[in-house]
């Protein structure tokens, strides 16, 4: 059986690749990114702010996931952002299926249903990693408490 730590690390690396890749793609194609945001009826009023802040947020998430001390919080932020992206896609899909995608990189070539499946997969992976992380933390605490209970003399 694969250890929890390995599963958590694999999911973390997948998220690092995703957010690093999309953040870089947005910066490399900044003009296209901001133009697509401007064509979006939901995001157009906030296009400039989103175009600046979203890649920064994606890079902060990468940093959180890379630093072991911040990893759990990074997974929570990643999950939250993926849920927000999915909600945005559903809202956009209810308006029109012909809206431009401002995701960045090869992800922008997915259909809207493809985006939902992609995001849904990452949401499930992130939930799994968070659950495993909490279980691992609980077991580590129980092991530590048991070791202290038997290792401390009461005399």
JSON list of N, CA and C in Angstrom, two decimals, residues 89-117:
[
{"chain": "A", "resi": 89, "resn": "UNK", "atom": "N", "xyz": [-16.75, 28.87, -13.58]},
{"chain": "A", "resi": 89, "resn": "UNK", "atom": "CA", "xyz": [-17.02, 28.17, -14.84]},
{"chain": "A", "resi": 89, "resn": "UNK", "atom": "C", "xyz": [-18.51, 27.85, -14.97]},
{"chain": "A", "resi": 90, "resn": "UNK", "atom": "N", "xyz": [-19.11, 27.39, -13.89]},
{"chain": "A", "resi": 90, "resn": "UNK", "atom": "CA", "xyz": [-20.54, 27.08, -13.91]},
{"chain": "A", "resi": 90, "resn": "UNK", "atom": "C", "xyz": [-21.35, 28.34, -14.18]},
{"chain": "A", "resi": 91, "resn": "UNK", "atom": "N", "xyz": [-20.99, 29.44, -13.53]},
{"chain": "A", "resi": 91, "resn": "UNK", "atom": "CA", "xyz": [-21.69, 30.71, -13.77]},
{"chain": "A", "resi": 91, "resn": "UNK", "atom": "C", "xyz": [-21.51, 31.16, -15.21]},
{"chain": "A", "resi": 92, "resn": "UNK", "atom": "N", "xyz": [-20.31, 31.04, -15.73]},
{"chain": "A", "resi": 92, "resn": "UNK", "atom": "CA", "xyz": [-20.02, 31.43, -17.10]},
{"chain": "A", "resi": 92, "resn": "UNK", "atom": "C", "xyz": [-20.75, 30.54, -18.09]},
{"chain": "A", "resi": 93, "resn": "UNK", "atom": "N", "xyz": [-20.76, 29.24, -17.80]},
{"chain": "A", "resi": 93, "resn": "UNK", "atom": "CA", "xyz": [-21.42, 28.27, -18.66]},
{"chain": "A", "resi": 93, "resn": "UNK", "atom": "C", "xyz": [-22.92, 28.53, -18.72]},
{"chain": "A", "resi": 94, "resn": "UNK", "atom": "N", "xyz": [-23.49, 29.05, -17.64]},
{"chain": "A", "resi": 94, "resn": "UNK", "atom": "CA", "xyz": [-24.92, 29.35, -17.63]},
{"chain": "A", "resi": 94, "resn": "UNK", "atom": "C", "xyz": [-25.25, 30.57, -18.49]},
{"chain": "A", "resi": 95, "resn": "UNK", "atom": "N", "xyz": [-24.24, 31.42, -18.72]},
{"chain": "A", "resi": 95, "resn": "UNK", "atom": "CA", "xyz": [-24.43, 32.60, -19.56]},
{"chain": "A", "resi": 95, "resn": "UNK", "atom": "C", "xyz": [-24.25, 32.23, -21.03]},
{"chain": "A", "resi": 96, "resn": "UNK", "atom": "N", "xyz": [-23.14, 31.54, -21.32]},
{"chain": "A", "resi": 96, "resn": "UNK", "atom": "CA", "xyz": [-22.82, 31.19, -22.70]},
{"chain": "A", "resi": 96, "resn": "UNK", "atom": "C", "xyz": [-21.73, 30.13, -22.72]},
{"chain": "A", "resi": 97, "resn": "UNK", "atom": "N", "xyz": [-21.79, 29.28, -23.73]},
{"chain": "A", "resi": 97, "resn": "UNK", "atom": "CA", "xyz": [-20.74, 28.27, -23.89]},
{"chain": "A", "resi": 97, "resn": "UNK", "atom": "C", "xyz": [-19.63, 28.77, -24.81]},
{"chain": "A", "resi": 98, "resn": "UNK", "atom": "N", "xyz": [-19.75, 29.98, -25.31]},
{"chain": "A", "resi": 98, "resn": "UNK", "atom": "CA", "xyz": [-18.79, 30.51, -26.28]},
{"chain": "A", "resi": 98, "resn": "UNK", "atom": "C", "xyz": [-17.85, 31.55, -25.68]},
{"chain": "A", "resi": 99, "resn": "UNK", "atom": "N", "xyz": [-17.73, 31.58, -24.37]},
{"chain": "A", "resi": 99, "resn": "UNK", "atom": "CA", "xyz": [-16.87, 32.57, -23.72]},
{"chain": "A", "resi": 99, "resn": "UNK", "atom": "C", "xyz": [-15.41, 32.16, -23.89]},
{"chain": "A", "resi": 100, "resn": "UNK", "atom": "N", "xyz": [-14.50, 33.15, -24.03]},
{"chain": "A", "resi": 100, "resn": "UNK", "atom": "CA", "xyz": [-13.08, 32.80, -24.13]},
{"chain": "A", "resi": 100, "resn": "UNK", "atom": "C", "xyz": [-12.55, 32.32, -22.79]},
{"chain": "A", "resi": 101, "resn": "UNK", "atom": "N", "xyz": [-11.59, 31.43, -22.84]},
{"chain": "A", "resi": 101, "resn": "UNK", "atom": "CA", "xyz": [-10.95, 30.93, -21.63]},
{"chain": "A", "resi": 101, "resn": "UNK", "atom": "C", "xyz": [-9.70, 31.75, -21.36]},
{"chain": "A", "resi": 102, "resn": "UNK", "atom": "N", "xyz": [-9.53, 32.17, -20.14]},
{"chain": "A", "resi": 102, "resn": "UNK", "atom": "CA", "xyz": [-8.34, 32.95, -19.78]},
{"chain": "A", "resi": 102, "resn": "UNK", "atom": "C", "xyz": [-7.46, 32.16, -18.81]},
{"chain": "A", "resi": 103, "resn": "UNK", "atom": "N", "xyz": [-7.49, 30.85, -18.93]},
{"chain": "A", "resi": 103, "resn": "UNK", "atom": "CA", "xyz": [-6.77, 29.98, -17.99]},
{"chain": "A", "resi": 103, "resn": "UNK", "atom": "C", "xyz": [-5.27, 30.02, -18.17]},
{"chain": "A", "resi": 104, "resn": "UNK", "atom": "N", "xyz": [-4.80, 30.07, -19.36]},
{"chain": "A", "resi": 104, "resn": "UNK", "atom": "CA", "xyz": [-3.37, 30.08, -19.61]},
{"chain": "A", "resi": 104, "resn": "UNK", "atom": "C", "xyz": [-2.86, 28.71, -20.02]},
{"chain": "A", "resi": 105, "resn": "UNK", "atom": "N", "xyz": [-1.93, 28.72, -20.97]},
{"chain": "A", "resi": 105, "resn": "UNK", "atom": "CA", "xyz": [-1.29, 27.47, -21.39]},
{"chain": "A", "resi": 105, "resn": "UNK", "atom": "C", "xyz": [-2.24, 26.54, -22.12]},
{"chain": "A", "resi": 106, "resn": "UNK", "atom": "N", "xyz": [-1.90, 25.26, -22.09]},
{"chain": "A", "resi": 106, "resn": "UNK", "atom": "CA", "xyz": [-2.70, 24.27, -22.82]},
{"chain": "A", "resi": 106, "resn": "UNK", "atom": "C", "xyz": [-4.07, 24.05, -22.20]},
{"chain": "A", "resi": 107, "resn": "UNK", "atom": "N", "xyz": [-4.25, 24.46, -20.95]},
{"chain": "A", "resi": 107, "resn": "UNK", "atom": "CA", "xyz": [-5.54, 24.28, -20.28]},
{"chain": "A", "resi": 107, "resn": "UNK", "atom": "C", "xyz": [-6.64, 25.08, -20.98]},
{"chain": "A", "resi": 108, "resn": "UNK", "atom": "N", "xyz": [-6.26, 26.19, -21.62]},
{"chain": "A", "resi": 108, "resn": "UNK", "atom": "CA", "xyz": [-7.26, 27.01, -22.28]},
{"chain": "A", "resi": 108, "resn": "UNK", "atom": "C", "xyz": [-7.91, 26.31, -23.48]},
{"chain": "A", "resi": 109, "resn": "UNK", "atom": "N", "xyz": [-7.32, 25.21, -23.93]},
{"chain": "A", "resi": 109, "resn": "UNK", "atom": "CA", "xyz": [-7.89, 24.49, -25.07]},
{"chain": "A", "resi": 109, "resn": "UNK", "atom": "C", "xyz": [-8.94, 23.47, -24.66]},
{"chain": "A", "resi": 110, "resn": "UNK", "atom": "N", "xyz": [-9.16, 23.31, -23.37]},
{"chain": "A", "resi": 110, "resn": "UNK", "atom": "CA", "xyz": [-10.22, 22.41, -22.91]},
{"chain": "A", "resi": 110, "resn": "UNK", "atom": "C", "xyz": [-11.59, 23.02, -23.19]},
{"chain": "A", "resi": 111, "resn": "UNK", "atom": "N", "xyz": [-12.57, 22.17, -23.41]},
{"chain": "A", "resi": 111, "resn": "UNK", "atom": "CA", "xyz": [-13.95, 22.65, -23.49]},
{"chain": "A", "resi": 111, "resn": "UNK", "atom": "C", "xyz": [-14.38, 23.04, -22.07]},
{"chain": "A", "resi": 112, "resn": "UNK", "atom": "N", "xyz": [-15.53, 23.71, -21.95]},
{"chain": "A", "resi": 112, "resn": "UNK", "atom": "CA", "xyz": [-16.01, 24.08, -20.62]},
{"chain": "A", "resi": 112, "resn": "UNK", "atom": "C", "xyz": [-16.30, 22.83, -19.79]},
{"chain": "A", "resi": 113, "resn": "UNK", "atom": "N", "xyz": [-16.84, 21.80, -20.43]},
{"chain": "A", "resi": 113, "resn": "UNK", "atom": "CA", "xyz": [-17.06, 20.54, -19.71]},
{"chain": "A", "resi": 113, "resn": "UNK", "atom": "C", "xyz": [-15.73, 19.90, -19.32]},
{"chain": "A", "resi": 114, "resn": "UNK", "atom": "N", "xyz": [-14.75, 20.03, -20.20]},
{"chain": "A", "resi": 114, "resn": "UNK", "atom": "CA", "xyz": [-13.40, 19.55, -19.89]},
{"chain": "A", "resi": 114, "resn": "UNK", "atom": "C", "xyz": [-12.81, 20.29, -18.70]},
{"chain": "A", "resi": 115, "resn": "UNK", "atom": "N", "xyz": [-13.05, 21.60, -18.65]},
{"chain": "A", "resi": 115, "resn": "UNK", "atom": "CA", "xyz": [-12.60, 22.39, -17.50]},
{"chain": "A", "resi": 115, "resn": "UNK", "atom": "C", "xyz": [-13.24, 21.90, -16.20]},
{"chain": "A", "resi": 116, "resn": "UNK", "atom": "N", "xyz": [-14.54, 21.63, -16.27]},
{"chain": "A", "resi": 116, "resn": "UNK", "atom": "CA", "xyz": [-15.24, 21.15, -15.08]},
{"chain": "A", "resi": 116, "resn": "UNK", "atom": "C", "xyz": [-14.67, 19.81, -14.62]},
{"chain": "A", "resi": 117, "resn": "UNK", "atom": "N", "xyz": [-14.41, 18.91, -15.56]},
{"chain": "A", "resi": 117, "resn": "UNK", "atom": "CA", "xyz": [-13.84, 17.61, -15.22]},
{"chain": "A", "resi": 117, "resn": "UNK", "atom": "C", "xyz": [-12.43, 17.78, -14.65]}
]
